[in-house]
mmCIF file of C-alpha atoms in Angstrom:
data_model
loop_
_atom_site.group_PDB
_atom_site.id
_atom_site.type_symbol
_atom_site.label_atom_id
_atom_site.label_comp_id
_atom_site.label_asym_id
_atom_site.label_seq_id
_atom_site.Cartn_x
_atom_site.Cartn_y
_atom_site.Cartn_z
ATOM 1 C CA MET G 24 0.000 0.000 0.000
ATOM 2 C CA LYS G 25 1.562 3.299 -1.126
ATOM 3 C CA VAL G 26 1.037 6.207 1.272
ATOM 4 C CA HIS G 27 2.259 9.784 1.679
ATOM 5 C CA ARG G 28 4.709 10.539 4.487
ATOM 6 C CA GLY G 29 2.058 12.629 6.236
ATOM 7 C CA GLU G 30 -0.238 9.602 6.520
ATOM 8 C CA ILE G 31 2.313 7.414 8.315
ATOM 9 C CA GLN G 32 1.486 6.388 11.875
ATOM 10 C CA LEU G 33 3.590 4.801 14.600
ATOM 11 C CA GLY G 34 3.357 1.028 14.309
ATOM 12 C CA CYS G 35 3.124 0.937 10.504
ATOM 13 C CA ILE G 36 5.293 -1.750 8.896
ATOM 14 C CA VAL G 37 7.558 -0.865 5.964
ATOM 15 C CA ALA G 38 6.814 -3.235 3.053
ATOM 16 C CA GLU G 39 9.768 -2.306 0.796
ATOM 17 C CA ASP G 40 13.260 -0.958 1.472
ATOM 18 C CA ILE G 41 13.311 2.848 1.636
ATOM 19 C CA MET G 42 16.321 4.043 -0.297
ATOM 20 C CA GLY G 43 18.277 7.288 -0.144
ATOM 21 C CA MET G 44 21.197 8.208 -2.397
ATOM 22 C CA ALA G 45 23.409 5.367 -1.129
ATOM 23 C CA ALA G 46 23.281 1.685 -2.078
ATOM 24 C CA ASN G 47 21.965 0.626 1.319
ATOM 25 C CA PRO G 48 18.418 1.328 2.544
ATOM 26 C CA ILE G 49 17.927 4.122 5.055
ATOM 27 C CA ILE G 50 14.983 2.167 6.472
ATOM 28 C CA PRO G 51 14.915 -1.575 5.668
ATOM 29 C CA LYS G 52 11.853 -3.607 4.740
ATOM 30 C CA ASN G 53 9.835 -4.979 7.724
ATOM 31 C CA THR G 54 10.840 -2.099 10.016
ATOM 32 C CA ILE G 55 8.126 -1.064 12.477
ATOM 33 C CA ILE G 56 7.836 2.736 12.296
ATOM 34 C CA GLU G 57 8.839 4.630 15.457
ATOM 35 C CA GLU G 58 9.468 8.339 16.116
ATOM 36 C CA GLU G 59 13.084 8.171 14.912
ATOM 37 C CA HIS G 60 11.960 6.804 11.528
ATOM 38 C CA LEU G 61 9.588 9.740 11.015
ATOM 39 C CA THR G 62 12.554 12.062 11.545
ATOM 40 C CA ILE G 63 14.625 10.093 9.008
ATOM 41 C CA LEU G 64 11.850 10.268 6.406
ATOM 42 C CA GLN G 65 11.674 14.026 6.808
ATOM 43 C CA ALA G 66 15.445 14.485 6.802
ATOM 44 C CA PHE G 67 15.844 12.511 3.553
ATOM 45 C CA HIS G 68 12.798 14.192 1.955
ATOM 46 C CA ILE G 69 11.028 10.871 1.406
ATOM 47 C CA THR G 70 7.503 11.796 0.308
ATOM 48 C CA GLU G 71 5.992 8.344 -0.368
ATOM 49 C CA LEU G 72 6.615 4.811 0.845
ATOM 50 C CA ILE G 73 5.105 1.340 0.679
ATOM 51 C CA ILE G 74 3.642 -0.077 3.895
ATOM 52 C CA GLU G 75 1.714 -3.198 4.898
ATOM 53 C CA LYS G 76 -2.078 -3.055 5.194
ATOM 54 C CA THR G 77 -1.855 -4.206 8.814
ATOM 55 C CA LYS G 78 -0.029 -2.393 11.619
ATOM 56 C CA ALA G 79 2.183 -4.100 14.189
ATOM 57 C CA ASP G 80 -0.675 -4.282 16.717
ATOM 58 C CA GLY G 81 -2.787 -6.308 14.280
ATOM 59 C CA ARG G 82 -5.173 -3.477 13.407
ATOM 60 C CA PRO G 83 -5.678 -2.510 9.741
ATOM 61 C CA PHE G 84 -4.023 0.718 8.623
ATOM 62 C CA ARG G 85 -6.475 3.612 8.352
ATOM 63 C CA SER G 86 -5.274 6.739 6.592
ATOM 64 C CA PRO G 87 -6.092 9.894 8.587
ATOM 65 C CA VAL G 88 -6.809 11.682 5.294
ATOM 66 C CA SER G 89 -9.233 9.041 3.997
ATOM 67 C CA ILE G 90 -12.564 10.620 3.043
ATOM 68 C CA ASP G 91 -14.482 7.420 2.326
ATOM 69 C CA LYS G 92 -14.406 4.855 5.142
ATOM 70 C CA GLU G 93 -16.489 2.332 3.210
ATOM 71 C CA MET G 94 -14.069 2.483 0.268
ATOM 72 C CA VAL G 95 -11.120 1.813 2.586
ATOM 73 C CA GLU G 96 -12.871 -1.115 4.270
ATOM 74 C CA GLU G 97 -13.859 -2.585 0.885
ATOM 75 C CA GLU G 98 -10.255 -2.325 -0.291
ATOM 76 C CA ILE G 99 -9.008 -4.135 2.814
ATOM 77 C CA ILE G 100 -11.586 -6.909 2.468
ATOM 78 C CA ASN G 101 -10.976 -7.478 -1.257
ATOM 79 C CA GLU G 102 -7.182 -7.414 -1.291
ATOM 80 C CA PRO G 103 -5.475 -10.804 -0.861
ATOM 81 C CA VAL G 104 -4.157 -11.442 2.637
ATOM 82 C CA GLY G 105 -0.350 -11.480 2.780
ATOM 83 C CA PHE G 106 1.702 -13.273 5.398
ATOM 84 C CA ILE G 107 2.207 -10.235 7.639
ATOM 85 C CA ASP G 108 -1.523 -9.528 7.700
ATOM 86 C CA LEU G 109 -2.306 -13.196 8.384
ATOM 87 C CA TYR G 110 0.314 -13.387 11.141
ATOM 88 C CA LEU G 111 -0.809 -10.198 12.899
ATOM 89 C CA MET G 112 -4.486 -11.155 12.668
ATOM 90 C CA THR G 113 -3.571 -14.512 14.216
ATOM 91 C CA ILE G 114 -1.800 -12.713 17.072
ATOM 92 C CA LYS G 115 -4.872 -10.568 17.648
ATOM 93 C CA GLU G 116 -7.212 -13.578 17.807
ATOM 94 C CA PHE G 117 -4.841 -15.651 19.947
ATOM 95 C CA LYS G 118 -4.648 -12.787 22.440
ATOM 96 C CA LYS G 119 -8.418 -13.076 22.870
ATOM 97 C CA GLU G 120 -8.082 -16.811 23.562
ATOM 98 C CA PHE G 121 -5.360 -16.208 26.168
ATOM 99 C CA MET G 122 -7.453 -13.604 27.950
ATOM 100 C CA ASN G 123 -10.291 -16.133 28.064
ATOM 101 C CA TRP G 124 -7.954 -18.604 29.780
ATOM 102 C CA GLN G 125 -7.008 -15.933 32.290
ATOM 103 C CA SER G 126 -10.679 -15.577 33.178
ATOM 104 C CA GLY G 127 -10.996 -19.316 33.737
ATOM 105 C CA THR G 128 -12.312 -20.519 30.363
ATOM 106 C CA SER G 129 -11.113 -23.926 29.144
ATOM 107 C CA VAL G 130 -8.609 -24.096 26.281
ATOM 108 C CA ASN G 131 -10.462 -24.350 22.980
ATOM 109 C CA VAL G 132 -7.926 -26.472 21.110
ATOM 110 C CA ALA G 133 -10.093 -26.593 17.984
ATOM 111 C CA ARG G 134 -10.053 -22.784 17.827
ATOM 112 C CA VAL G 135 -6.282 -22.645 18.351
ATOM 113 C CA ARG G 136 -5.812 -25.200 15.583
ATOM 114 C CA GLU G 137 -8.089 -23.160 13.324
ATOM 115 C CA LEU G 138 -5.886 -20.107 13.927
ATOM 116 C CA MET G 139 -2.564 -21.900 13.441
ATOM 117 C CA LEU G 140 -3.089 -24.091 10.373
ATOM 118 C CA PRO G 141 -3.308 -21.248 7.785
ATOM 119 C CA VAL G 142 -0.137 -19.686 9.192
ATOM 120 C CA ILE G 143 1.733 -22.997 9.168
ATOM 121 C CA GLN G 144 0.622 -23.728 5.615
ATOM 122 C CA THR G 145 1.765 -20.295 4.438
ATOM 123 C CA VAL G 146 5.205 -20.643 6.064
ATOM 124 C CA GLN G 147 5.623 -24.142 4.659
ATOM 125 C CA GLU G 148 5.128 -22.648 1.203
ATOM 126 C CA ASN G 149 7.809 -20.021 1.899
ATOM 127 C CA TYR G 150 9.993 -20.783 4.924
ATOM 128 C CA THR G 151 11.843 -17.442 4.634
ATOM 129 C CA TYR G 152 8.973 -15.800 6.518
ATOM 130 C CA VAL G 153 10.585 -17.275 9.639
ATOM 131 C CA TYR G 154 13.425 -14.761 9.310
ATOM 132 C CA SER G 155 11.086 -11.838 9.977
ATOM 133 C CA LEU G 156 8.998 -13.192 12.885
ATOM 134 C CA HIS G 157 11.097 -11.486 15.560
ATOM 135 C CA GLN G 158 10.734 -8.113 13.836
ATOM 136 C CA TYR G 159 7.003 -7.884 14.544
ATOM 137 C CA CYS G 160 7.283 -8.802 18.210
ATOM 138 C CA THR G 161 6.543 -5.955 20.625
ATOM 139 C CA LYS G 162 7.318 -5.833 24.337
ATOM 140 C CA LYS G 163 3.668 -5.267 25.174
ATOM 141 C CA ASP G 164 2.393 -8.303 23.267
ATOM 142 C CA TYR G 165 5.505 -10.468 23.543
ATOM 143 C CA LEU G 166 3.680 -13.404 25.130
ATOM 144 C CA PHE G 167 1.281 -13.717 22.188
ATOM 145 C CA HIS G 168 3.895 -13.238 19.475
ATOM 146 C CA HIS G 169 6.075 -15.746 21.279
ATOM 147 C CA ALA G 170 3.366 -18.402 21.353
ATOM 148 C CA ILE G 171 2.529 -18.146 17.643
ATOM 149 C CA SER G 172 6.183 -17.928 16.600
ATOM 150 C CA VAL G 173 7.226 -20.918 18.717
ATOM 151 C CA GLY G 174 4.386 -22.856 17.087
ATOM 152 C CA ILE G 175 5.655 -21.890 13.620
ATOM 153 C CA ILE G 176 9.314 -22.635 14.335
ATOM 154 C CA SER G 177 8.468 -25.936 16.038
ATOM 155 C CA ALA G 178 6.415 -27.059 13.046
ATOM 156 C CA MET G 179 9.111 -26.091 10.542
ATOM 157 C CA LEU G 180 11.827 -27.783 12.603
ATOM 158 C CA GLY G 181 9.727 -30.925 12.905
ATOM 159 C CA LYS G 182 9.290 -30.975 9.136
ATOM 160 C CA LYS G 183 13.046 -30.474 8.692
ATOM 161 C CA LEU G 184 13.668 -33.493 10.941
ATOM 162 C CA GLY G 185 11.442 -35.661 8.776
ATOM 163 C CA LEU G 186 8.202 -35.806 10.763
ATOM 164 C CA ASN G 187 4.967 -36.442 8.856
ATOM 165 C CA PRO G 188 2.280 -33.757 8.291
ATOM 166 C CA GLY G 189 0.123 -34.939 11.203
ATOM 167 C CA GLN G 190 3.096 -34.797 13.568
ATOM 168 C CA VAL G 191 4.060 -31.366 12.238
ATOM 169 C CA ASN G 192 0.572 -30.039 13.000
ATOM 170 C CA GLN G 193 0.712 -31.492 16.505
ATOM 171 C CA LEU G 194 4.099 -29.812 17.018
ATOM 172 C CA ALA G 195 2.582 -26.491 15.948
ATOM 173 C CA LEU G 196 -0.091 -26.925 18.622
ATOM 174 C CA ALA G 197 2.502 -27.950 21.217
ATOM 175 C CA GLY G 198 4.483 -24.804 20.438
ATOM 176 C CA VAL G 199 1.589 -22.359 20.532
ATOM 177 C CA LEU G 200 0.169 -23.932 23.733
ATOM 178 C CA ALA G 201 3.513 -24.438 25.486
ATOM 179 C CA ASP G 202 2.975 -21.308 27.574
ATOM 180 C CA CYS G 203 -0.795 -21.538 27.986
ATOM 181 C CA GLY G 204 -0.096 -22.108 31.705
ATOM 182 C CA MET G 205 1.142 -18.502 31.847
ATOM 183 C CA ALA G 206 -2.543 -17.586 32.002
ATOM 184 C CA LYS G 207 -2.445 -18.805 35.626
ATOM 185 C CA VAL G 208 0.510 -16.547 36.529
ATOM 186 C CA SER G 209 -0.245 -13.285 38.354
ATOM 187 C CA PRO G 210 -0.748 -10.555 35.697
ATOM 188 C CA HIS G 211 1.644 -8.168 37.427
ATOM 189 C CA ILE G 212 4.446 -10.723 36.977
ATOM 190 C CA LEU G 213 3.755 -11.016 33.248
ATOM 191 C CA THR G 214 4.133 -7.259 32.773
ATOM 192 C CA LYS G 215 6.924 -6.622 35.292
ATOM 193 C CA GLU G 216 9.809 -4.648 33.757
ATOM 194 C CA GLN G 217 12.415 -5.584 36.366
ATOM 195 C CA PRO G 218 14.051 -9.003 36.878
ATOM 196 C CA LEU G 219 11.792 -11.442 38.733
ATOM 197 C CA THR G 220 12.324 -12.235 42.390
ATOM 198 C CA GLU G 221 12.950 -15.815 43.440
ATOM 199 C CA SER G 222 9.345 -16.310 44.529
ATOM 200 C CA GLU G 223 8.032 -14.774 41.294
ATOM 201 C CA PHE G 224 10.240 -17.050 39.214
ATOM 202 C CA LYS G 225 8.947 -20.051 41.145
ATOM 203 C CA GLU G 226 5.424 -19.021 40.220
ATOM 204 C CA VAL G 227 6.389 -18.667 36.555
ATOM 205 C CA LYS G 228 7.995 -22.128 36.562
ATOM 206 C CA LEU G 229 4.621 -23.597 37.476
ATOM 207 C CA HIS G 230 3.335 -22.714 34.000
ATOM 208 C CA THR G 231 4.513 -26.043 32.578
ATOM 209 C CA ALA G 232 2.487 -28.093 35.064
ATOM 210 C CA ASN G 233 -0.464 -25.728 34.884
ATOM 211 C CA GLY G 234 -0.392 -25.829 31.107
ATOM 212 C CA TYR G 235 -0.457 -29.605 31.133
ATOM 213 C CA LYS G 236 -3.453 -29.590 33.477
ATOM 214 C CA MET G 237 -5.262 -27.203 31.132
ATOM 215 C CA VAL G 238 -4.969 -29.560 28.119
ATOM 216 C CA LYS G 239 -4.628 -33.057 29.600
ATOM 217 C CA ASP G 240 -8.260 -34.047 28.979
ATOM 218 C CA THR G 241 -8.608 -32.845 25.394
ATOM 219 C CA PRO G 242 -8.751 -35.606 22.742
ATOM 220 C CA LEU G 243 -7.473 -33.217 20.057
ATOM 221 C CA LEU G 244 -3.888 -33.348 21.350
ATOM 222 C CA LYS G 245 -1.722 -36.463 21.208
ATOM 223 C CA THR G 246 -0.068 -37.707 24.403
ATOM 224 C CA GLU G 247 3.357 -36.585 23.133
ATOM 225 C CA THR G 248 1.974 -33.117 22.390
ATOM 226 C CA LYS G 249 0.722 -32.748 25.953
ATOM 227 C CA LEU G 250 4.072 -34.037 27.183
ATOM 228 C CA ALA G 251 5.878 -31.341 25.179
ATOM 229 C CA ILE G 252 3.818 -28.673 26.954
ATOM 230 C CA PHE G 253 4.914 -30.158 30.279
ATOM 231 C CA GLN G 254 8.568 -30.804 29.325
ATOM 232 C CA HIS G 255 9.589 -27.901 27.076
ATOM 233 C CA HIS G 256 11.835 -26.405 29.774
ATOM 234 C CA GLU G 257 13.665 -29.677 30.444
ATOM 235 C CA ARG G 258 17.272 -29.763 29.247
ATOM 236 C CA PHE G 259 19.340 -32.640 27.903
ATOM 237 C CA ASP G 260 21.899 -32.316 30.730
ATOM 238 C CA GLY G 261 19.280 -32.423 33.490
ATOM 239 C CA THR G 262 19.402 -28.713 34.389
ATOM 240 C CA GLY G 263 15.831 -27.932 33.318
ATOM 241 C CA TYR G 264 12.441 -28.073 35.021
ATOM 242 C CA PRO G 265 9.954 -29.219 36.266
ATOM 243 C CA SER G 266 11.439 -32.730 36.713
ATOM 244 C CA SER G 267 15.139 -32.362 35.838
ATOM 245 C CA GLU G 268 14.784 -35.084 33.197
ATOM 246 C CA LYS G 269 17.820 -36.036 31.102
ATOM 247 C CA ASN G 270 18.701 -37.309 27.657
ATOM 248 C CA ASN G 271 16.142 -39.606 26.033
ATOM 249 C CA ARG G 272 13.669 -39.190 28.878
ATOM 250 C CA ILE G 273 12.875 -35.863 27.241
ATOM 251 C CA HIS G 274 10.551 -36.494 24.287
ATOM 252 C CA LEU G 275 11.600 -35.308 20.822
ATOM 253 C CA TYR G 276 8.577 -32.982 20.670
ATOM 254 C CA SER G 277 9.652 -31.441 23.983
ATOM 255 C CA GLN G 278 13.167 -30.820 22.690
ATOM 256 C CA ILE G 279 11.901 -29.253 19.470
ATOM 257 C CA VAL G 280 9.512 -26.911 21.279
ATOM 258 C CA GLY G 281 12.187 -26.177 23.879
ATOM 259 C CA ILE G 282 14.801 -25.043 21.383
ATOM 260 C CA ALA G 283 12.204 -23.043 19.399
ATOM 261 C CA ASP G 284 11.173 -21.373 22.669
ATOM 262 C CA VAL G 285 14.762 -20.387 23.510
ATOM 263 C CA PHE G 286 15.556 -19.204 19.996
ATOM 264 C CA HIS G 287 12.540 -16.926 19.598
ATOM 265 C CA ALA G 288 12.862 -15.537 23.121
ATOM 266 C CA MET G 289 16.499 -14.552 22.573
ATOM 267 C CA THR G 290 15.819 -12.875 19.214
ATOM 268 C CA SER G 291 12.794 -10.874 20.436
ATOM 269 C CA GLU G 292 12.255 -7.686 22.417
ATOM 270 C CA ARG G 293 11.032 -8.584 25.900
ATOM 271 C CA ILE G 294 9.891 -6.370 28.743
ATOM 272 C CA TYR G 295 13.070 -6.902 30.758
ATOM 273 C CA ARG G 296 15.582 -7.924 28.075
ATOM 274 C CA SER G 297 16.625 -6.624 24.648
ATOM 275 C CA LYS G 298 16.690 -8.841 21.587
ATOM 276 C CA GLN G 299 19.908 -10.286 20.199
ATOM 277 C CA PRO G 300 20.841 -10.706 16.515
ATOM 278 C CA PHE G 301 19.302 -13.712 14.764
ATOM 279 C CA PHE G 302 22.522 -15.449 13.708
ATOM 280 C CA LYS G 303 24.367 -14.595 16.899
ATOM 281 C CA VAL G 304 21.650 -16.495 18.778
ATOM 282 C CA LEU G 305 22.094 -19.498 16.486
ATOM 283 C CA ASP G 306 25.812 -19.471 17.331
ATOM 284 C CA MET G 307 25.046 -19.206 21.059
ATOM 285 C CA ILE G 308 22.676 -22.184 20.904
ATOM 286 C CA SER G 309 25.247 -24.336 19.115
ATOM 287 C CA GLU G 310 28.203 -23.199 21.242
ATOM 288 C CA ASP G 311 27.294 -21.604 24.585
ATOM 289 C CA LEU G 312 24.281 -23.876 25.141
ATOM 290 C CA PHE G 313 26.060 -27.023 23.948
ATOM 291 C CA GLY G 314 24.754 -30.032 25.866
ATOM 292 C CA LYS G 315 21.411 -28.421 26.694
ATOM 293 C CA PHE G 316 19.721 -29.895 23.623
ATOM 294 C CA ASP G 317 20.108 -33.077 21.577
ATOM 295 C CA ILE G 318 22.696 -32.407 18.871
ATOM 296 C CA LYS G 319 20.260 -33.738 16.241
ATOM 297 C CA VAL G 320 17.741 -31.041 17.159
ATOM 298 C CA VAL G 321 20.432 -28.329 17.259
ATOM 299 C CA ASN G 322 21.734 -29.306 13.819
ATOM 300 C CA GLY G 323 18.179 -29.355 12.513
ATOM 301 C CA LEU G 324 17.647 -25.766 13.683
ATOM 302 C CA LEU G 325 20.961 -24.649 12.166
ATOM 303 C CA GLN G 326 20.096 -26.265 8.833
ATOM 304 C CA LEU G 327 16.578 -24.801 8.873
ATOM 305 C CA LEU G 328 17.540 -21.213 9.704
ATOM 306 C CA GLY G 329 21.275 -20.932 9.113
ATOM 307 C CA ASP G 330 21.665 -22.465 5.665
ATOM 308 C CA LEU G 331 20.948 -19.358 3.587
ATOM 309 C CA ARG G 332 20.410 -19.615 -0.143
ATOM 310 C CA THR G 333 23.002 -18.152 -2.493
ATOM 311 C CA GLY G 334 22.043 -14.570 -3.303
ATOM 312 C CA THR G 335 20.263 -13.896 0.003
ATOM 313 C CA SER G 336 20.745 -10.262 1.061
ATOM 314 C CA VAL G 337 22.167 -9.733 4.542
ATOM 315 C CA ARG G 338 23.493 -7.022 6.842
ATOM 316 C CA LEU G 339 26.630 -7.782 8.837
ATOM 317 C CA SER G 340 27.409 -6.712 12.392
ATOM 318 C CA THR G 341 29.867 -4.220 10.848
ATOM 319 C CA GLY G 342 26.929 -2.389 9.244
ATOM 320 C CA GLN G 343 27.918 -3.540 5.750
ATOM 321 C CA TYR G 344 25.355 -4.988 3.344
ATOM 322 C CA GLY G 345 26.065 -7.931 1.109
ATOM 323 C CA GLU G 346 24.818 -11.178 -0.349
ATOM 324 C CA VAL G 347 25.527 -14.802 0.487
ATOM 325 C CA MET G 348 27.803 -16.480 -2.058
ATOM 326 C CA TYR G 349 28.475 -19.875 -0.507
ATOM 327 C CA THR G 350 27.876 -21.763 2.735
ATOM 328 C CA LYS G 351 30.410 -24.373 3.785
ATOM 329 C CA PRO G 352 29.168 -27.719 5.135
ATOM 330 C CA ASN G 353 28.775 -27.580 8.930
ATOM 331 C CA ALA G 354 29.314 -23.803 8.943
ATOM 332 C CA TYR G 355 25.711 -22.798 8.381
ATOM 333 C CA THR G 356 25.845 -19.505 10.283
ATOM 334 C CA LYS G 357 29.174 -18.428 8.763
ATOM 335 C CA PRO G 358 28.805 -18.223 4.966
ATOM 336 C CA ILE G 359 31.004 -16.380 2.498
ATOM 337 C CA VAL G 360 29.446 -12.958 1.872
ATOM 338 C CA LYS G 361 30.163 -10.520 -0.963
ATOM 339 C CA ILE G 362 30.063 -6.910 0.249
ATOM 340 C CA ASN G 363 27.852 -4.744 -1.975
ATOM 341 C CA LYS G 364 29.996 -1.603 -2.066
ATOM 342 C CA THR G 365 33.433 -3.179 -2.543
ATOM 343 C CA GLU G 366 32.565 -6.668 -3.890
ATOM 344 C CA GLU G 367 35.033 -7.965 -1.318
ATOM 345 C CA LEU G 368 34.458 -11.580 -0.266
ATOM 346 C CA VAL G 369 34.282 -12.047 3.508
ATOM 347 C CA ASP G 370 34.511 -15.589 4.873
ATOM 348 C CA LEU G 371 32.637 -15.351 8.170
ATOM 349 C CA SER G 372 33.989 -18.713 9.290
ATOM 350 C CA GLN G 373 37.399 -16.985 9.433
ATOM 351 C CA GLN G 374 36.051 -13.777 10.998
ATOM 352 C CA LYS G 375 34.782 -14.881 14.409
ATOM 353 C CA GLU G 376 33.961 -11.361 15.568
ATOM 354 C CA ILE G 377 31.712 -10.631 12.556
ATOM 355 C CA TYR G 378 28.250 -12.133 12.233
ATOM 356 C CA ILE G 379 25.063 -11.691 10.216
ATOM 357 C CA SER G 380 22.864 -9.211 12.063
ATOM 358 C CA GLU G 381 19.878 -9.223 9.688
ATOM 359 C CA VAL G 382 18.536 -11.340 6.831
ATOM 360 C CA PHE G 383 16.489 -9.785 4.027
ATOM 361 C CA ALA G 384 14.897 -12.923 2.603
#
């Protein structure tokens, strides 16, 4: 949707790179507009830009200069729904479900499945959407973005590991419902901006058991799916909770949801912690968290998210833009990148201090 600079509102999502005189964008695609971006648009005399139809909070964009509300609504209804719109609408509807759970309503698994399946199908058709999930996550609605994104990543990782379509759908449900027990946590804890106290953290850790209780009687979830909700914070070395299980006593579904949970949390803005770069987190999972997850699941995640196609545009931690030329076997997060300005080839496997900070898939 093309709009004038004067129509832009905070929370709008940039649909195409906004270019200045240089080769690199002054505001990249998928950026959520904040005050600083409005200043940049004015400073660079950008008069028009392309934005998504849906804002970051899931509400449709409404131009303040629109003179015909019915025409705008008809346009929104008739235009095909893109992934961002589908994803943000799913967040909006899932938030309603979560608030129902907070008020004591039972989990409507059929409704959750109805929300998730179109998203999963869309991502399966184009897995590169996974690279932008963290960009839409806001501190205020982190819990809801996290649930949907963990469901998506879990499903895609399950597919990568060779699970059948029925198992992949169950993994999606395990991921999105993994934190349903958070509905039983005191609301002030969920929105607290400071680190949790010991007693508050103990209450949060009960979400795995509470979540299991909330879904244990539904026939729509397989036994292993319910187990993943209970076990997704267990770790391969026995340092997790609630039961300090080890190794093969942790179900494959639980390990998949667990690693998806950690990955999305670390790459997203949270109330009390800033996000970290996508590929840096992949490196941390494979190196710093070695032994926490089954190596098969770790390698699956690296192959799913780290093995970028030749020609993929990236931004490096140095601020340089380039494109992936080649990825060495077993060095998925450290490809050879050609820098746009200089055409210099940088082998990231030989440059340990440099990493990919953003993927423009």
